[in-house]
Amino acid sequence: MARSQRDSKLETRTARLKLKVGQRYFTKIGEGLALGFRRTGEGYGNWQARMMLASGRYGFRALGRADDFMEANGETVLSFFQAQQKAREAATAIVAGEEPEPALPVTVADATTRYLAWYAENRKALRETTATIAAHILPTFDERALASLTTAELKAWHQKLAVKSARVRTGIGAKQRYRAKPENDNQKRARKSTANRILTVLKAILNKAFEDELAASDTAWRRVRPFENADEPVTRFLTEAECKRLINASRADLRALVKGALFTGARYSELTGLTVAHVNVDT
């Protein structure tokens, strides 16, 4: 009998309840076999087995609910160690041909798991990307089948991100707080820029799934376009009246420098570095 693995994040219900909702956690329990856990929006978690198939792809199998709020019964509600045992039994049965290989992942959540496994090996900023997915993508799409996604709902989700208040960083277990809703043009542009970055992450997940032949078409998300001119701040020039107020509000010893900046557009370091030799009176 295989030796049970230990994992401080998943072993006890107290530790699991501190994990983020929607984010998947995996721990290796054997060669090509891992036990996964994800907290649902209702607070409890589910166990899942992830195994490497003969085709070289990952297969997934639901095992049961975690004993976060109910006592484990070894069948439908499982402790950490019971879930390990069920995962091994499922993998053994599949290898022996007693059970069919689990269906390839077809949901956004499963595609996300595959994408993050690839991302960890090929890209940087895994922590930030994982946080973005957990906060903005899985709460909406999670168990949605890839084939059921529509352009209309993806566009609506993208639009909603642009007008939603920005999240404020909060501690683990604390209630999520938000900033005030965007009001001026620069704040609205910033939210659109954030929405575009989140859209880029979702499309990367879905495109990877399409490349891996987990989706028959990429049309639904390919038609969703990012907001234009969202990554550049709005260029605004001071009016003549504002220029005068700025000069008058400046200290007397700074007014010449402020005037120079207004007339030339030069930076502070450029202005303070000027010498007589830089002046061409013929122009």
Coordinates of C-alpha atoms in Angstrom, one line a residue:
M1 CA 0.0 0.0 0.0
A2 CA 1.4 3.4 -1.0
R3 CA 2.4 5.7 1.7
S4 CA 0.2 8.7 2.3
Q5 CA 1.7 12.1 1.6
R6 CA 1.6 15.1 3.9
D7 CA 0.7 18.6 2.9
S8 CA 0.2 21.4 5.5
K9 CA -2.1 23.4 3.3
L10 CA -4.5 20.5 2.5
E11 CA -4.2 18.1 5.4
T12 CA -6.6 19.7 7.9
R13 CA -10.0 21.5 7.5
T14 CA -8.6 24.5 9.4
A15 CA -5.8 24.9 6.9
R16 CA -8.1 24.4 3.9
L17 CA -10.6 27.0 5.0
K18 CA -7.8 29.6 4.8
L19 CA -7.3 28.9 1.1
K20 CA -8.7 31.2 -1.5
V21 CA -12.1 30.4 -3.0
G22 CA -11.9 29.3 -6.6
Q23 CA -8.2 28.6 -6.6
R24 CA -7.0 25.0 -7.2
Y25 CA -4.2 23.4 -5.1
F26 CA -2.4 20.2 -6.1
T27 CA -0.1 18.0 -4.2
K28 CA 1.8 15.1 -5.8
I29 CA 0.9 11.7 -4.3
G30 CA 2.5 9.4 -6.8
E31 CA 4.3 9.2 -10.2
G32 CA 2.1 11.1 -12.6
L33 CA -0.7 11.4 -10.0
A34 CA -1.7 14.4 -7.9
L35 CA -4.5 15.2 -5.5
G36 CA -6.3 18.5 -6.1
F37 CA -8.5 20.7 -3.9
R38 CA -10.6 23.7 -4.7
R39 CA -12.9 25.7 -2.4
T40 CA -16.3 26.5 -3.9
G41 CA -18.2 29.7 -3.6
E42 CA -20.3 28.0 -0.8
G43 CA -17.1 27.7 1.2
Y44 CA -16.6 23.9 1.2
G45 CA -14.0 22.2 -1.0
N46 CA -14.0 19.4 -3.5
W47 CA -11.3 16.8 -4.1
Q48 CA -10.1 15.9 -7.6
A49 CA -7.5 13.5 -9.0
R50 CA -5.2 14.6 -11.8
M51 CA -3.3 11.8 -13.6
M52 CA -1.0 11.6 -16.6
L53 CA -2.7 9.5 -19.3
A54 CA -1.0 7.2 -21.8
S55 CA -1.6 9.9 -24.4
G56 CA 0.7 12.2 -22.5
R57 CA -2.1 14.5 -21.4
Y58 CA -3.7 15.1 -18.0
G59 CA -7.0 13.4 -17.1
F60 CA -9.1 14.6 -14.2
R61 CA -11.6 12.7 -12.0
A62 CA -13.9 14.1 -9.3
L63 CA -13.5 12.2 -6.0
G64 CA -15.9 13.8 -3.6
R65 CA -16.5 16.6 -1.2
A66 CA -13.9 17.5 1.5
D67 CA -14.7 17.1 5.1
D68 CA -14.7 20.8 5.7
F69 CA -18.1 21.0 7.4
M70 CA -19.3 17.4 7.4
E71 CA -17.7 14.3 8.9
A72 CA -15.9 12.1 6.4
N73 CA -17.6 8.9 5.5
G74 CA -15.0 7.5 3.0
E75 CA -17.4 7.6 0.1
T76 CA -19.0 11.0 -0.7
V77 CA -17.2 13.1 2.0
L78 CA -13.5 12.5 2.2
S79 CA -10.6 13.4 4.5
F80 CA -7.3 14.4 3.0
F81 CA -6.0 10.8 3.4
Q82 CA -9.2 9.2 2.2
A83 CA -9.1 11.3 -0.9
Q84 CA -5.5 10.2 -1.6
Q85 CA -6.6 6.6 -1.4
K86 CA -9.5 7.1 -3.8
A87 CA -7.2 8.9 -6.2
R88 CA -4.8 5.9 -6.2
E89 CA -7.7 3.4 -6.6
A90 CA -9.0 5.4 -9.6
A91 CA -5.6 5.6 -11.2
T92 CA -5.0 1.9 -10.7
A93 CA -8.3 0.9 -12.2
I94 CA -7.7 3.1 -15.3
V95 CA -4.2 1.6 -15.8
A96 CA -5.6 -1.9 -15.5
G97 CA -8.3 -1.1 -18.0
E98 CA -11.1 -1.7 -15.5
E99 CA -12.4 1.9 -16.0
P100 CA -12.3 4.1 -19.0
E101 CA -9.8 7.0 -19.0
P102 CA -11.4 10.2 -17.6
A103 CA -12.7 12.6 -20.2
L104 CA -10.4 15.3 -21.3
P105 CA -11.0 18.6 -19.5
V106 CA -13.7 20.6 -21.1
T107 CA -14.5 23.3 -18.5
V108 CA -12.8 26.7 -18.0
A109 CA -11.6 25.5 -14.6
D110 CA -9.9 22.4 -16.0
A111 CA -8.4 24.4 -18.9
T112 CA -7.1 26.8 -16.3
T113 CA -5.4 24.0 -14.3
R114 CA -3.7 22.8 -17.5
Y115 CA -2.7 26.3 -18.4
L116 CA -1.1 27.0 -15.0
A117 CA 0.8 23.8 -15.1
W118 CA 2.3 24.9 -18.5
Y119 CA 2.7 28.5 -17.3
A120 CA 4.8 27.4 -14.3
E121 CA 7.3 25.7 -16.6
N122 CA 7.4 28.3 -19.3
R123 CA 6.6 31.8 -17.9
K124 CA 7.3 34.0 -15.0
A125 CA 4.8 35.9 -12.7
L126 CA 2.9 32.7 -11.8
R127 CA 1.7 34.1 -8.5
E128 CA 0.2 37.2 -10.1
T129 CA -1.4 35.3 -12.9
T130 CA -2.9 32.7 -10.5
A131 CA -4.3 35.6 -8.3
T132 CA -5.9 37.2 -11.4
I133 CA -7.5 34.0 -12.4
A134 CA -8.9 33.3 -8.9
A135 CA -10.2 36.8 -8.5
H136 CA -11.7 37.6 -11.9
I137 CA -12.1 34.5 -14.1
L138 CA -13.0 31.4 -12.0
P139 CA -15.7 33.1 -10.0
T140 CA -17.6 33.8 -13.2
F141 CA -16.7 30.9 -15.5
D142 CA -15.3 28.1 -13.3
E143 CA -17.3 25.0 -14.3
R144 CA -18.6 26.4 -17.7
A145 CA -17.9 24.1 -20.6
L146 CA -15.6 25.6 -23.2
A147 CA -18.1 24.7 -25.9
S148 CA -20.9 26.7 -24.2
L149 CA -19.0 30.0 -24.1
T150 CA -20.5 32.7 -26.3
T151 CA -19.1 35.9 -27.6
A152 CA -21.9 37.9 -26.2
E153 CA -21.3 36.8 -22.6
L154 CA -17.6 37.2 -22.8
K155 CA -18.0 40.8 -24.1
A156 CA -20.5 41.5 -21.3
W157 CA -18.0 40.2 -18.7
H158 CA -15.2 42.3 -20.2
Q159 CA -17.4 45.4 -20.1
K160 CA -18.4 44.7 -16.5
L161 CA -14.8 44.5 -15.5
A162 CA -14.2 48.0 -16.9
V163 CA -16.8 49.6 -14.7
K164 CA -16.3 47.5 -11.6
S165 CA -14.5 49.1 -8.6
A166 CA -10.9 48.1 -8.2
R167 CA -10.1 45.6 -5.5
V168 CA -8.1 46.7 -2.4
R169 CA -5.5 44.2 -1.1
T170 CA -6.9 42.5 2.0
G171 CA -5.6 39.8 4.3
I172 CA -6.4 36.1 4.1
G173 CA -9.8 35.5 5.4
A174 CA -10.8 39.2 5.6
K175 CA -13.7 40.5 3.7
Q176 CA -12.8 41.8 0.2
R177 CA -12.8 45.7 0.1
Y178 CA -13.0 47.9 -3.0
R179 CA -12.1 51.3 -4.1
A180 CA -14.6 53.9 -5.1
K181 CA -16.0 53.5 -8.6
P182 CA -14.0 55.2 -11.4
E183 CA -15.3 58.7 -12.1
N184 CA -12.9 60.8 -14.1
D185 CA -11.5 59.9 -17.6
N186 CA -8.1 58.8 -16.2
Q187 CA -9.7 56.4 -13.7
K188 CA -12.0 55.0 -16.3
R189 CA -9.1 54.5 -18.7
A190 CA -7.2 52.7 -15.9
R191 CA -10.1 50.3 -15.3
K192 CA -10.3 49.5 -19.0
S193 CA -6.6 48.8 -19.1
T194 CA -7.1 46.4 -16.1
A195 CA -10.0 44.8 -17.9
N196 CA -7.8 44.3 -21.0
R197 CA -5.1 42.6 -19.0
I198 CA -7.6 40.2 -17.4
L199 CA -9.1 39.5 -20.8
T200 CA -5.6 38.6 -22.1
V201 CA -5.2 36.0 -19.3
L202 CA -8.6 34.4 -20.1
K203 CA -7.9 34.3 -23.8
A204 CA -4.4 32.8 -23.1
I205 CA -6.2 30.0 -21.1
L206 CA -8.7 29.4 -23.8
N207 CA -6.2 29.5 -26.7
K208 CA -4.0 26.9 -24.9
A209 CA -7.1 24.7 -24.6
F210 CA -7.8 25.2 -28.3
E211 CA -4.2 24.3 -29.2
D212 CA -4.5 21.2 -27.1
E213 CA -7.7 20.2 -29.0
L214 CA -9.9 20.6 -25.9
A215 CA -12.2 23.1 -27.8
A216 CA -13.5 22.6 -31.3
S217 CA -13.4 26.4 -32.1
D218 CA -11.9 29.6 -30.8
T219 CA -14.5 31.8 -32.4
A220 CA -16.3 32.8 -29.2
W221 CA -13.3 34.5 -27.6
R222 CA -11.4 35.5 -30.7
R223 CA -14.2 38.0 -31.5
V224 CA -13.8 39.7 -28.2
R225 CA -11.6 42.8 -28.7
P226 CA -9.7 44.8 -26.0
F227 CA -10.7 48.4 -25.3
E228 CA -8.8 50.8 -27.6
N229 CA -6.4 53.4 -26.3
A230 CA -6.8 52.0 -22.7
D231 CA -3.1 51.6 -22.0
E232 CA -2.1 55.2 -22.7
P233 CA -3.1 58.0 -20.3
V234 CA -5.2 60.7 -21.6
T235 CA -3.1 63.6 -22.9
R236 CA -4.3 66.8 -21.5
F237 CA -2.8 70.3 -22.0
L238 CA -3.1 73.2 -19.6
T239 CA -5.2 76.1 -20.7
E240 CA -3.8 79.6 -20.8
A241 CA -5.6 80.5 -17.6
E242 CA -4.3 77.3 -15.8
C243 CA -0.8 78.2 -16.9
K244 CA -1.1 81.6 -15.3
R245 CA -2.5 80.2 -12.1
L246 CA 0.4 77.7 -12.0
I247 CA 3.0 80.4 -12.4
N248 CA 1.3 82.7 -9.8
A249 CA 1.1 79.8 -7.3
S250 CA 4.8 79.0 -7.7
R251 CA 7.5 80.4 -5.3
A252 CA 9.2 83.4 -6.7
D253 CA 12.5 81.6 -7.1
L254 CA 10.8 78.9 -9.1
R255 CA 8.7 80.9 -11.5
A256 CA 11.4 81.3 -14.1
L257 CA 11.8 77.5 -14.1
V258 CA 8.0 76.9 -14.4
K259 CA 7.8 79.4 -17.3
G260 CA 10.7 77.6 -19.0
A261 CA 8.9 74.3 -18.7
L262 CA 5.6 75.7 -20.0
F263 CA 7.3 77.4 -23.0
T264 CA 9.6 74.5 -24.0
G265 CA 8.1 71.3 -22.6
A266 CA 11.5 70.4 -21.3
R267 CA 12.0 68.3 -18.2
Y268 CA 13.3 69.6 -14.9
S269 CA 16.7 68.0 -15.4
E270 CA 17.0 69.4 -18.9
L271 CA 16.1 72.9 -17.7
T272 CA 18.5 72.9 -14.7
G273 CA 21.3 71.6 -16.9
L274 CA 21.0 74.4 -19.5
T275 CA 24.0 76.6 -20.1
V276 CA 24.6 79.7 -22.2
A277 CA 26.2 77.6 -24.9
H278 CA 22.8 75.8 -25.4
V279 CA 21.1 79.0 -26.5
N280 CA 20.9 79.7 -30.2
V281 CA 19.6 83.3 -30.6
D282 CA 19.3 82.8 -34.4
T283 CA 16.4 80.4 -34.2

